[in-house]
PDB file of C-alpha atoms and ligand atoms in Angstrom:
ATOM      1  CA  MET R   1     -13.658  -2.108  26.631  1.00  0.00           C
ATOM      2  CA  SER R   2     -11.240  -0.091  24.607  1.00  0.00           C
ATOM      3  CA  ALA R   3      -9.665  -1.325  21.856  1.00  0.00           C
ATOM      4  CA  THR R   4      -6.198  -1.939  21.314  1.00  0.00           C
ATOM      5  CA  LEU R   5      -4.116   0.177  19.133  1.00  0.00           C
ATOM      6  CA  ILE R   6      -1.961  -0.943  16.377  1.00  0.00           C
ATOM      7  CA  ASP R   7       1.040   1.491  16.555  1.00  0.00           C
ATOM      8  CA  GLY R   8       1.285   1.701  12.383  1.00  0.00           C
ATOM      9  CA  LYS R   9       4.087   4.348  13.153  1.00  0.00           C
ATOM     10  CA  ALA R  10       6.288   2.233  15.163  1.00  0.00           C
ATOM     11  CA  VAL R  11       5.825  -1.062  13.208  1.00  0.00           C
ATOM     12  CA  ALA R  12       7.043   1.027  10.344  1.00  0.00           C
ATOM     13  CA  GLU R  13       9.821   2.186  11.646  1.00  0.00           C
ATOM     14  CA  ASP R  14      11.189  -1.457  12.834  1.00  0.00           C
ATOM     15  CA  VAL R  15      10.671  -2.525   9.166  1.00  0.00           C
ATOM     16  CA  LYS R  16      12.940   0.260   8.019  1.00  0.00           C
ATOM     17  CA  LYS R  17      15.601   0.272  10.473  1.00  0.00           C
ATOM     18  CA  LYS R  18      16.288  -3.806   8.784  1.00  0.00           C
ATOM     19  CA  VAL R  19      15.670  -2.088   6.207  1.00  0.00           C
ATOM     20  CA  GLN R  20      18.380   0.485   6.594  1.00  0.00           C
ATOM     21  CA  GLU R  21      20.910  -2.048   7.882  1.00  0.00           C
ATOM     22  CA  ASN R  22      20.591  -4.571   4.947  1.00  0.00           C
ATOM     23  CA  VAL R  23      21.097  -0.712   2.064  1.00  0.00           C
ATOM     24  CA  THR R  24      24.487  -0.048   4.576  1.00  0.00           C
ATOM     25  CA  TYR R  25      25.418  -3.981   4.368  1.00  0.00           C
ATOM     26  CA  LEU R  26      24.647  -4.055   0.575  1.00  0.00           C
ATOM     27  CA  LYS R  27      26.718  -0.572   0.012  1.00  0.00           C
ATOM     28  CA  THR R  28      30.367  -1.580   2.094  1.00  0.00           C
ATOM     29  CA  GLU R  29      29.941  -5.391   1.184  1.00  0.00           C
ATOM     30  CA  TYR R  30      29.051  -4.985  -2.745  1.00  0.00           C
ATOM     31  CA  ASN R  31      28.668  -1.251  -3.652  1.00  0.00           C
ATOM     32  CA  ILE R  32      25.392  -1.331  -4.620  1.00  0.00           C
ATOM     33  CA  THR R  33      23.108   1.525  -3.651  1.00  0.00           C
ATOM     34  CA  PRO R  34      19.300   0.296  -4.083  1.00  0.00           C
ATOM     35  CA  GLY R  35      17.594   2.992  -6.426  1.00  0.00           C
ATOM     36  CA  LEU R  36      14.315   3.689  -6.790  1.00  0.00           C
ATOM     37  CA  ALA R  37      12.766   5.391  -9.789  1.00  0.00           C
ATOM     38  CA  THR R  38       9.184   7.619  -9.389  1.00  0.00           C
ATOM     39  CA  VAL R  39       7.057   8.741 -12.026  1.00  0.00           C
ATOM     40  CA  LEU R  40       4.872  11.567 -11.522  1.00  0.00           C
ATOM     41  CA  VAL R  41       2.743  12.657 -13.899  1.00  0.00           C
ATOM     42  CA  GLY R  42       0.352  15.731 -13.725  1.00  0.00           C
ATOM     43  CA  GLU R  43      -0.064  18.107 -10.172  1.00  0.00           C
ATOM     44  CA  ARG R  44      -2.468  16.115  -8.131  1.00  0.00           C
ATOM     45  CA  PRO R  45      -1.710  17.677  -4.734  1.00  0.00           C
ATOM     46  CA  ASP R  46      -2.406  14.374  -3.198  1.00  0.00           C
ATOM     47  CA  SER R  47       0.053  12.806  -5.097  1.00  0.00           C
ATOM     48  CA  ARG R  48       3.043  15.144  -4.942  1.00  0.00           C
ATOM     49  CA  VAL R  49       2.941  14.600  -1.153  1.00  0.00           C
ATOM     50  CA  TYR R  50       3.178  10.858  -1.673  1.00  0.00           C
ATOM     51  CA  VAL R  51       5.817  10.567  -4.243  1.00  0.00           C
ATOM     52  CA  ALA R  52       7.293  13.584  -2.100  1.00  0.00           C
ATOM     53  CA  SER R  53       7.432  10.976   1.300  1.00  0.00           C
ATOM     54  CA  LYS R  54       8.152   8.417  -0.513  1.00  0.00           C
ATOM     55  CA  GLN R  55      11.395   9.915  -1.405  1.00  0.00           C
ATOM     56  CA  LYS R  56      12.344  10.936   1.481  1.00  0.00           C
ATOM     57  CA  ALA R  57      12.306   7.552   3.266  1.00  0.00           C
ATOM     58  CA  CYS R  58      14.598   6.532   0.095  1.00  0.00           C
ATOM     59  CA  ALA R  59      16.981   9.615   1.327  1.00  0.00           C
ATOM     60  CA  ASP R  60      16.376   8.290   5.533  1.00  0.00           C
ATOM     61  CA  LEU R  61      17.627   4.828   4.141  1.00  0.00           C
ATOM     62  CA  GLY R  62      20.659   5.533   1.908  1.00  0.00           C
ATOM     63  CA  MET R  63      18.986   4.327  -0.783  1.00  0.00           C
ATOM     64  CA  ASN R  64      19.297   6.962  -4.249  1.00  0.00           C
ATOM     65  CA  SER R  65      15.988   7.934  -5.497  1.00  0.00           C
ATOM     66  CA  TYR R  66      15.301   9.046  -9.228  1.00  0.00           C
ATOM     67  CA  ALA R  67      12.464  11.731  -9.372  1.00  0.00           C
ATOM     68  CA  ASN R  68      10.907  11.855 -12.792  1.00  0.00           C
ATOM     69  CA  THR R  69       8.158  14.518 -12.653  1.00  0.00           C
ATOM     70  CA  LEU R  70       6.121  14.608 -16.236  1.00  0.00           C
ATOM     71  CA  PRO R  71       3.082  17.145 -17.366  1.00  0.00           C
ATOM     72  CA  ALA R  72       0.109  16.186 -16.781  1.00  0.00           C
ATOM     73  CA  ASP R  73      -0.310  16.396 -20.585  1.00  0.00           C
ATOM     74  CA  ILE R  74       2.306  14.055 -21.616  1.00  0.00           C
ATOM     75  CA  SER R  75       1.718  11.876 -24.289  1.00  0.00           C
ATOM     76  CA  GLN R  76       0.806   8.282 -23.970  1.00  0.00           C
ATOM     77  CA  SER R  77       4.191   6.828 -25.858  1.00  0.00           C
ATOM     78  CA  GLU R  78       6.280  10.036 -23.977  1.00  0.00           C
ATOM     79  CA  LEU R  79       5.530   8.235 -20.631  1.00  0.00           C
ATOM     80  CA  LEU R  80       5.847   4.786 -22.218  1.00  0.00           C
ATOM     81  CA  GLN R  81       9.506   5.574 -23.531  1.00  0.00           C
ATOM     82  CA  VAL R  82      10.182   7.357 -19.619  1.00  0.00           C
ATOM     83  CA  VAL R  83       9.642   3.803 -18.242  1.00  0.00           C
ATOM     84  CA  GLN R  84      11.329   1.827 -20.814  1.00  0.00           C
ATOM     85  CA  GLY R  85      14.087   3.692 -19.869  1.00  0.00           C
ATOM     86  CA  LEU R  86      13.921   3.154 -16.397  1.00  0.00           C
ATOM     87  CA  ALA R  87      13.755  -0.214 -17.178  1.00  0.00           C
ATOM     88  CA  ARG R  88      16.773  -0.725 -19.048  1.00  0.00           C
ATOM     89  CA  ASP R  89      19.212   1.563 -15.741  1.00  0.00           C
ATOM     90  CA  SER R  90      20.487  -0.468 -13.928  1.00  0.00           C
ATOM     91  CA  ASN R  91      20.879   1.789 -10.840  1.00  0.00           C
ATOM     92  CA  VAL R  92      17.448   1.521 -10.819  1.00  0.00           C
ATOM     93  CA  HIS R  93      16.106  -0.936  -8.789  1.00  0.00           C
ATOM     94  CA  GLY R  94      12.304  -0.462  -8.325  1.00  0.00           C
ATOM     95  CA  ILE R  95      10.422   1.870 -10.673  1.00  0.00           C
ATOM     96  CA  LEU R  96       6.954   3.387  -9.267  1.00  0.00           C
ATOM     97  CA  VAL R  97       4.666   4.938 -11.696  1.00  0.00           C
ATOM     98  CA  GLN R  98       2.146   6.879  -9.170  1.00  0.00           C
ATOM     99  CA  LEU R  99      -1.914   6.381  -9.731  1.00  0.00           C
ATOM    100  CA  PRO R 100      -4.122   7.425 -10.940  1.00  0.00           C
ATOM    101  CA  LEU R 101      -2.632   8.645 -14.260  1.00  0.00           C
ATOM    102  CA  PRO R 102      -4.098  11.311 -15.882  1.00  0.00           C
ATOM    103  CA  VAL R 103      -7.357   9.882 -17.879  1.00  0.00           C
ATOM    104  CA  HIS R 104      -5.997   9.614 -21.447  1.00  0.00           C
ATOM    105  CA  ILE R 105      -2.953   7.791 -20.010  1.00  0.00           C
ATOM    106  CA  ASP R 106      -4.088   3.849 -20.549  1.00  0.00           C
ATOM    107  CA  ALA R 107      -2.583   2.726 -17.172  1.00  0.00           C
ATOM    108  CA  GLU R 108      -2.692  -0.874 -17.934  1.00  0.00           C
ATOM    109  CA  THR R 109      -0.045   0.186 -20.689  1.00  0.00           C
ATOM    110  CA  ILE R 110       2.449   1.817 -18.542  1.00  0.00           C
ATOM    111  CA  LEU R 111       2.070  -0.479 -15.477  1.00  0.00           C
ATOM    112  CA  GLY R 112       3.049  -3.418 -18.438  1.00  0.00           C
ATOM    113  CA  ALA R 113       6.057  -2.073 -19.325  1.00  0.00           C
ATOM    114  CA  ILE R 114       7.412  -2.385 -15.625  1.00  0.00           C
ATOM    115  CA  PRO R 115       9.566  -5.103 -15.826  1.00  0.00           C
ATOM    116  CA  ILE R 116       8.054  -7.554 -13.012  1.00  0.00           C
ATOM    117  CA  GLU R 117      11.515  -7.970 -10.948  1.00  0.00           C
ATOM    118  CA  LYS R 118      11.376  -3.667 -10.903  1.00  0.00           C
ATOM    119  CA  ASP R 119       8.078  -4.067 -10.164  1.00  0.00           C
ATOM    120  CA  VAL R 120       8.127  -2.815  -6.421  1.00  0.00           C
ATOM    121  CA  ASP R 121       4.309  -1.336  -6.382  1.00  0.00           C
ATOM    122  CA  GLY R 122       2.991  -4.421  -8.155  1.00  0.00           C
ATOM    123  CA  PHE R 123       1.122  -3.422 -10.260  1.00  0.00           C
ATOM    124  CA  SER R 124       1.867  -4.757 -13.352  1.00  0.00           C
ATOM    125  CA  PRO R 125      -0.418  -7.082 -15.159  1.00  0.00           C
ATOM    126  CA  LEU R 126       1.649 -10.236 -14.598  1.00  0.00           C
ATOM    127  CA  ASN R 127       2.257  -9.544 -10.670  1.00  0.00           C
ATOM    128  CA  VAL R 128      -1.474  -8.730 -10.390  1.00  0.00           C
ATOM    129  CA  GLY R 129      -2.176 -11.780 -12.173  1.00  0.00           C
ATOM    130  CA  ARG R 130       0.289 -14.051 -10.374  1.00  0.00           C
ATOM    131  CA  LEU R 131      -1.134 -12.459  -6.737  1.00  0.00           C
ATOM    132  CA  SER R 132      -4.576 -14.094  -8.009  1.00  0.00           C
ATOM    133  CA  MET R 133      -3.677 -17.139  -8.615  1.00  0.00           C
ATOM    134  CA  LYS R 134      -3.454 -20.137  -6.481  1.00  0.00           C
ATOM    135  CA  ASN R 135      -0.226 -21.258  -5.642  1.00  0.00           C
ATOM    136  CA  ARG R 136       1.894 -18.980  -7.805  1.00  0.00           C
ATOM    137  CA  GLU R 137       4.312 -16.310  -6.120  1.00  0.00           C
ATOM    138  CA  PRO R 138       4.247 -12.432  -7.392  1.00  0.00           C
ATOM    139  CA  MET R 139       7.484 -10.917  -7.765  1.00  0.00           C
ATOM    140  CA  PHE R 140       6.416  -8.302  -5.230  1.00  0.00           C
ATOM    141  CA  VAL R 141       2.911  -7.306  -3.226  1.00  0.00           C
ATOM    142  CA  PRO R 142       1.289  -3.929  -3.486  1.00  0.00           C
ATOM    143  CA  CYS R 143       2.569  -2.020  -0.395  1.00  0.00           C
ATOM    144  CA  THR R 144      -0.716  -0.964   0.726  1.00  0.00           C
ATOM    145  CA  PRO R 145      -2.665  -4.840   1.830  1.00  0.00           C
ATOM    146  CA  LEU R 146       1.325  -5.986   2.722  1.00  0.00           C
ATOM    147  CA  GLY R 147       1.344  -3.178   5.161  1.00  0.00           C
ATOM    148  CA  CYS R 148      -1.907  -4.019   6.164  1.00  0.00           C
ATOM    149  CA  ILE R 149      -1.525  -7.626   6.631  1.00  0.00           C
ATOM    150  CA  TYR R 150       1.548  -7.298   8.779  1.00  0.00           C
ATOM    151  CA  LEU R 151      -0.436  -4.549  11.364  1.00  0.00           C
ATOM    152  CA  ILE R 152      -2.856  -7.508  11.434  1.00  0.00           C
ATOM    153  CA  GLU R 153       0.128 -10.111  12.273  1.00  0.00           C
ATOM    154  CA  SER R 154       1.495  -7.688  14.501  1.00  0.00           C
ATOM    155  CA  ALA R 155      -1.916  -7.036  16.103  1.00  0.00           C
ATOM    156  CA  GLY R 156      -1.806 -11.057  17.151  1.00  0.00           C
ATOM    157  CA  THR R 157      -4.383 -11.336  15.182  1.00  0.00           C
ATOM    158  CA  LYS R 158      -4.557 -15.220  13.736  1.00  0.00           C
ATOM    159  CA  ILE R 159      -5.951 -14.940  10.011  1.00  0.00           C
ATOM    160  CA  GLU R 160      -6.531 -18.944   9.224  1.00  0.00           C
ATOM    161  CA  GLY R 161      -9.833 -18.717   9.225  1.00  0.00           C
ATOM    162  CA  ALA R 162     -11.143 -15.594  10.099  1.00  0.00           C
ATOM    163  CA  ASN R 163     -13.747 -13.998   8.950  1.00  0.00           C
ATOM    164  CA  ALA R 164     -12.310 -11.322   7.090  1.00  0.00           C
ATOM    165  CA  VAL R 165     -14.876  -8.353   5.501  1.00  0.00           C
ATOM    166  CA  VAL R 166     -12.854  -5.727   2.814  1.00  0.00           C
ATOM    167  CA  LEU R 167     -14.524  -2.310   2.118  1.00  0.00           C
ATOM    168  CA  GLY R 168     -13.990  -1.603  -1.583  1.00  0.00           C
ATOM    169  CA  ARG R 169     -12.853  -3.175  -4.059  1.00  0.00           C
ATOM    170  CA  SER R 170      -9.849  -0.978  -5.605  1.00  0.00           C
ATOM    171  CA  ASN R 171      -6.949  -2.413  -7.745  1.00  0.00           C
ATOM    172  CA  ILE R 172      -4.463  -0.448  -5.286  1.00  0.00           C
ATOM    173  CA  VAL R 173      -6.121  -2.544  -1.431  1.00  0.00           C
ATOM    174  CA  GLY R 174      -9.306  -3.929  -1.632  1.00  0.00           C
ATOM    175  CA  LEU R 175      -8.884  -6.660  -4.262  1.00  0.00           C
ATOM    176  CA  PRO R 176      -5.197  -7.294  -3.436  1.00  0.00           C
ATOM    177  CA  MET R 177      -5.921  -7.475   0.349  1.00  0.00           C
ATOM    178  CA  SER R 178      -8.439 -10.109  -0.040  1.00  0.00           C
ATOM    179  CA  PHE R 179      -6.346 -12.003  -1.860  1.00  0.00           C
ATOM    180  CA  LEU R 180      -3.748 -11.543   0.508  1.00  0.00           C
ATOM    181  CA  LEU R 181      -6.169 -12.571   3.188  1.00  0.00           C
ATOM    182  CA  LEU R 182      -7.072 -15.326   1.161  1.00  0.00           C
ATOM    183  CA  HIS R 183      -3.910 -16.502   0.354  1.00  0.00           C
ATOM    184  CA  ARG R 184      -3.652 -16.836   4.433  1.00  0.00           C
ATOM    185  CA  ASN R 185      -7.203 -19.258   4.854  1.00  0.00           C
ATOM    186  CA  ALA R 186      -9.353 -16.442   5.786  1.00  0.00           C
ATOM    187  CA  THR R 187     -13.014 -16.995   4.131  1.00  0.00           C
ATOM    188  CA  ILE R 188     -13.506 -13.674   2.355  1.00  0.00           C
ATOM    189  CA  THR R 189     -16.681 -11.116   1.852  1.00  0.00           C
ATOM    190  CA  ILE R 190     -15.502  -8.228  -0.759  1.00  0.00           C
ATOM    191  CA  CYS R 191     -18.220  -5.518  -0.272  1.00  0.00           C
ATOM    192  CA  HIS R 192     -18.667  -2.048  -2.734  1.00  0.00           C
ATOM    193  CA  SER R 193     -20.934   0.137  -3.359  1.00  0.00           C
ATOM    194  CA  ARG R 194     -23.687  -1.797  -4.484  1.00  0.00           C
ATOM    195  CA  THR R 195     -23.560  -4.632  -1.165  1.00  0.00           C
ATOM    196  CA  ARG R 196     -26.929  -4.657   0.419  1.00  0.00           C
ATOM    197  CA  ASP R 197     -27.239  -4.544   4.541  1.00  0.00           C
ATOM    198  CA  LEU R 198     -23.530  -3.600   4.425  1.00  0.00           C
ATOM    199  CA  PRO R 199     -23.817  -3.298   8.381  1.00  0.00           C
ATOM    200  CA  SER R 200     -25.143  -7.379   8.846  1.00  0.00           C
ATOM    201  CA  VAL R 201     -21.839  -8.331   6.502  1.00  0.00           C
ATOM    202  CA  THR R 202     -19.696  -6.486   8.787  1.00  0.00           C
ATOM    203  CA  ARG R 203     -21.052  -7.305  12.046  1.00  0.00           C
ATOM    204  CA  ASP R 204     -20.057 -11.036  10.991  1.00  0.00           C
ATOM    205  CA  ALA R 205     -16.334  -9.593  10.594  1.00  0.00           C
ATOM    206  CA  ASP R 206     -13.555 -11.049  12.854  1.00  0.00           C
ATOM    207  CA  ILE R 207     -11.189  -8.706  10.472  1.00  0.00           C
ATOM    208  CA  LEU R 208     -12.601  -5.689   8.721  1.00  0.00           C
ATOM    209  CA  VAL R 209     -10.945  -3.536   6.695  1.00  0.00           C
ATOM    210  CA  ALA R 210     -11.645  -0.434   4.958  1.00  0.00           C
ATOM    211  CA  ALA R 211     -10.917   0.737   2.239  1.00  0.00           C
ATOM    212  CA  ILE R 212     -13.817   3.262   0.260  1.00  0.00           C
ATOM    213  CA  GLY R 213     -12.257   6.951   0.814  1.00  0.00           C
ATOM    214  CA  LYS R 214     -15.435   7.987   2.848  1.00  0.00           C
ATOM    215  CA  PRO R 215     -14.740   9.769   6.261  1.00  0.00           C
ATOM    216  CA  LYS R 216     -15.988   8.179   9.423  1.00  0.00           C
ATOM    217  CA  PHE R 217     -18.314   5.693   7.249  1.00  0.00           C
ATOM    218  CA  VAL R 218     -17.843   2.502   9.833  1.00  0.00           C
ATOM    219  CA  GLN R 219     -19.980   2.961  12.664  1.00  0.00           C
ATOM    220  CA  ALA R 220     -19.665   1.494  16.338  1.00  0.00           C
ATOM    221  CA  ASP R 221     -22.563  -0.865  16.009  1.00  0.00           C
ATOM    222  CA  TRP R 222     -21.360  -2.892  12.419  1.00  0.00           C
ATOM    223  CA  VAL R 223     -18.269  -3.856  14.103  1.00  0.00           C
ATOM    224  CA  LYS R 224     -17.830  -7.175  15.715  1.00  0.00           C
ATOM    225  CA  PRO R 225     -17.014  -7.204  19.768  1.00  0.00           C
ATOM    226  CA  GLY R 226     -13.502  -7.859  19.406  1.00  0.00           C
ATOM    227  CA  ALA R 227     -12.623  -7.716  15.886  1.00  0.00           C
ATOM    228  CA  THR R 228      -9.402  -6.158  14.258  1.00  0.00           C
ATOM    229  CA  VAL R 229     -10.023  -3.233  12.183  1.00  0.00           C
ATOM    230  CA  ILE R 230      -7.968  -2.228   9.594  1.00  0.00           C
ATOM    231  CA  ASP R 231      -8.726   1.475   8.151  1.00  0.00           C
ATOM    232  CA  VAL R 232      -6.648   2.225   4.892  1.00  0.00           C
ATOM    233  CA  GLY R 233      -9.464   5.643   4.778  1.00  0.00           C
ATOM    234  CA  ILE R 234      -7.067   9.141   4.089  1.00  0.00           C
ATOM    235  CA  ASN R 235      -9.853  11.834   4.690  1.00  0.00           C
ATOM    236  CA  GLU R 236      -9.662  15.512   5.402  1.00  0.00           C
ATOM    237  CA  ILE R 237     -12.700  16.799   6.904  1.00  0.00           C
ATOM    238  CA  PRO R 238     -13.126  20.726   7.902  1.00  0.00           C
ATOM    239  CA  ASP R 239     -12.033  21.712  11.411  1.00  0.00           C
ATOM    240  CA  ALA R 240     -12.440  25.063  12.543  1.00  0.00           C
ATOM    241  CA  THR R 241      -9.769  24.659  15.520  1.00  0.00           C
ATOM    242  CA  LYS R 242      -7.114  23.548  13.446  1.00  0.00           C
ATOM    243  CA  LYS R 243      -5.126  26.060  11.917  1.00  0.00           C
ATOM    244  CA  SER R 244      -5.018  24.649   8.554  1.00  0.00           C
ATOM    245  CA  GLY R 245      -9.075  24.177   8.861  1.00  0.00           C
ATOM    246  CA  LYS R 246      -8.906  20.730   8.381  1.00  0.00           C
ATOM    247  CA  ARG R 247      -8.021  17.155   9.731  1.00  0.00           C
ATOM    248  CA  LEU R 248      -7.341  13.813   8.616  1.00  0.00           C
ATOM    249  CA  VAL R 249      -9.847  11.015   9.319  1.00  0.00           C
ATOM    250  CA  GLY R 250     -10.197   7.220   8.567  1.00  0.00           C
ATOM    251  CA  ASP R 251     -12.914   5.468   7.215  1.00  0.00           C
ATOM    252  CA  VAL R 252     -13.657   4.664  10.041  1.00  0.00           C
ATOM    253  CA  ASP R 253     -15.933   6.408  13.238  1.00  0.00           C
ATOM    254  CA  PHE R 254     -12.771   5.144  15.677  1.00  0.00           C
ATOM    255  CA  GLU R 255     -13.857   7.368  18.628  1.00  0.00           C
ATOM    256  CA  ASN R 256     -16.743   4.889  19.147  1.00  0.00           C
ATOM    257  CA  VAL R 257     -15.295   1.563  16.928  1.00  0.00           C
ATOM    258  CA  LYS R 258     -12.392   1.366  19.392  1.00  0.00           C
ATOM    259  CA  GLU R 259     -15.032   0.985  22.125  1.00  0.00           C
ATOM    260  CA  VAL R 260     -16.116  -2.282  20.250  1.00  0.00           C
ATOM    261  CA  ALA R 261     -13.067  -3.246  18.561  1.00  0.00           C
ATOM    262  CA  GLY R 262     -10.173  -5.595  19.687  1.00  0.00           C
ATOM    263  CA  ALA R 263      -7.221  -3.993  17.949  1.00  0.00           C
ATOM    264  CA  ILE R 264      -8.083  -0.896  15.743  1.00  0.00           C
ATOM    265  CA  THR R 265      -5.314   0.838  13.496  1.00  0.00           C
ATOM    266  CA  PRO R 266      -5.449   4.851  14.159  1.00  0.00           C
ATOM    267  CA  VAL R 267      -5.777   7.886  11.128  1.00  0.00           C
ATOM    268  CA  PRO R 268      -3.194   9.240  10.477  1.00  0.00           C
ATOM    269  CA  GLY R 269      -0.129   6.589  12.340  1.00  0.00           C
ATOM    270  CA  GLY R 270      -1.725   4.003  11.275  1.00  0.00           C
ATOM    271  CA  VAL R 271      -1.441   2.029   7.632  1.00  0.00           C
ATOM    272  CA  GLY R 272      -0.072   5.053   5.555  1.00  0.00           C
ATOM    273  CA  PRO R 273       3.585   4.410   7.602  1.00  0.00           C
ATOM    274  CA  MET R 274       3.368   0.864   6.462  1.00  0.00           C
ATOM    275  CA  THR R 275       3.217   1.551   2.669  1.00  0.00           C
ATOM    276  CA  ILE R 276       6.448   3.503   2.735  1.00  0.00           C
ATOM    277  CA  ALA R 277       7.616   1.017   4.800  1.00  0.00           C
ATOM    278  CA  MET R 278       6.615  -2.281   1.978  1.00  0.00           C
ATOM    279  CA  LEU R 279       7.753   0.325  -0.717  1.00  0.00           C
ATOM    280  CA  MET R 280      11.786   0.240   0.996  1.00  0.00           C
ATOM    281  CA  GLN R 281      11.833  -2.935   1.799  1.00  0.00           C
ATOM    282  CA  ASN R 282      10.024  -3.878  -1.767  1.00  0.00           C
ATOM    283  CA  THR R 283      13.213  -2.259  -3.255  1.00  0.00           C
ATOM    284  CA  LEU R 284      15.753  -3.648  -1.271  1.00  0.00           C
ATOM    285  CA  THR R 285      13.970  -6.852  -2.285  1.00  0.00           C
ATOM    286  CA  ALA R 286      14.502  -6.046  -6.010  1.00  0.00           C
ATOM    287  CA  ALA R 287      18.111  -4.509  -5.310  1.00  0.00           C
ATOM    288  CA  GLN R 288      19.095  -8.065  -3.830  1.00  0.00           C
ATOM    289  CA  ARG R 289      17.784  -9.903  -6.045  1.00  0.00           C
ATOM    290  CA  ALA R 290      19.404  -7.782  -8.986  1.00  0.00           C
ATOM    291  CA  ALA R 291      22.564  -8.980  -7.529  1.00  0.00           C
ATOM    292  CA  GLY R 292      21.800 -12.562  -7.236  1.00  0.00           C
ATOM    293  CA  LEU R 293      21.799 -12.122  -3.165  1.00  0.00           C
ATOM    294  CA  ILE R 294      18.324 -13.659  -3.307  1.00  0.00           C
ATOM    295  CA  LYS R 295      15.730 -14.873  -5.066  1.00  0.00           C
TER     296      LYS R 295
HETATM  297  N1  GUN B   1      -2.095   5.568  -5.996  1.00  0.00           N
HETATM  298  C1  GUN B   1      -2.309   5.278  -4.170  1.00  0.00           C
HETATM  299  N2  GUN B   1      -1.853   4.268  -3.275  1.00  0.00           N
HETATM  300  C2  GUN B   1      -0.984   3.903  -4.592  1.00  0.00           C
HETATM  301  C3  GUN B   1       0.816   2.982  -3.712  1.00  0.00           C
HETATM  302  O1  GUN B   1       0.604   2.730  -3.211  1.00  0.00           O
HETATM  303  N3  GUN B   1       1.078   3.194  -5.357  1.00  0.00           N
HETATM  304  C4  GUN B   1       1.046   4.109  -5.906  1.00  0.00           C
HETATM  305  N4  GUN B   1       1.795   4.004  -7.362  1.00  0.00           N
HETATM  306  N5  GUN B   1      -0.184   5.108  -6.474  1.00  0.00           N
HETATM  307  C5  GUN B   1      -0.824   4.714  -5.399  1.00  0.00           C
END
């Protein structure tokens, strides 16, 4: 059997279309244009690409974006001042500090300076704390895991009662993903570099989320037949058949795993587009809340 392909690009387009309609309504009825401030520190090529695509999405949907591109050697206090300025700016509804920050910067202090109502990435300590507690509502949830939940649901997979295995325990994906699944009443196992006999754990997963950054790591015989597999990995591998000499693959050995899984996300075209769509949705929500239109 070959798995159903979960088309993240199509689901993301649907989400963005609804966001765009709401942006138009906010503009015409209330003269408000949602605004996202991006903060990029340093020259990491991957971060530059991610931030550029977030800015492009803003433009496509009729939102404003305010780019703050800062040198890698900026001091902690200078960076803090930039974020504090954005926090005061009423045209800025959402603030996105691209991670990782250079090692001399204390990320928690910087993220803590983002007011929770502008924390469209869901990374400020207060939002993270709320997400990790029972019966608390964060103002925003991190975009990549939220996009994964959308994709799992769009595949028709029932989360409640499912065995969900998350590979990776990062602050950006693995940990928030685990909480989102737990709050939806899945039974969670979080795996990491020191998990013993990983295949025996993953074989029990009805839902398997891979977010470890290792190309084609998850093998077909690690996957339970019929499982829903969400591949968060974006890894470059050499490919002599491509003009660029490389191509993108996920953390899952897609070609073989798709023969076993029930549903699977491709790379590219799976989780990636959803991250941006969720960020646009969160920025719209921030603007609607600032205008007192929603809670
Ligand atoms: N670095 C990798 N993924 C993300 C993300 O979703 N948001 C931010 N701010 N930084 C990231």
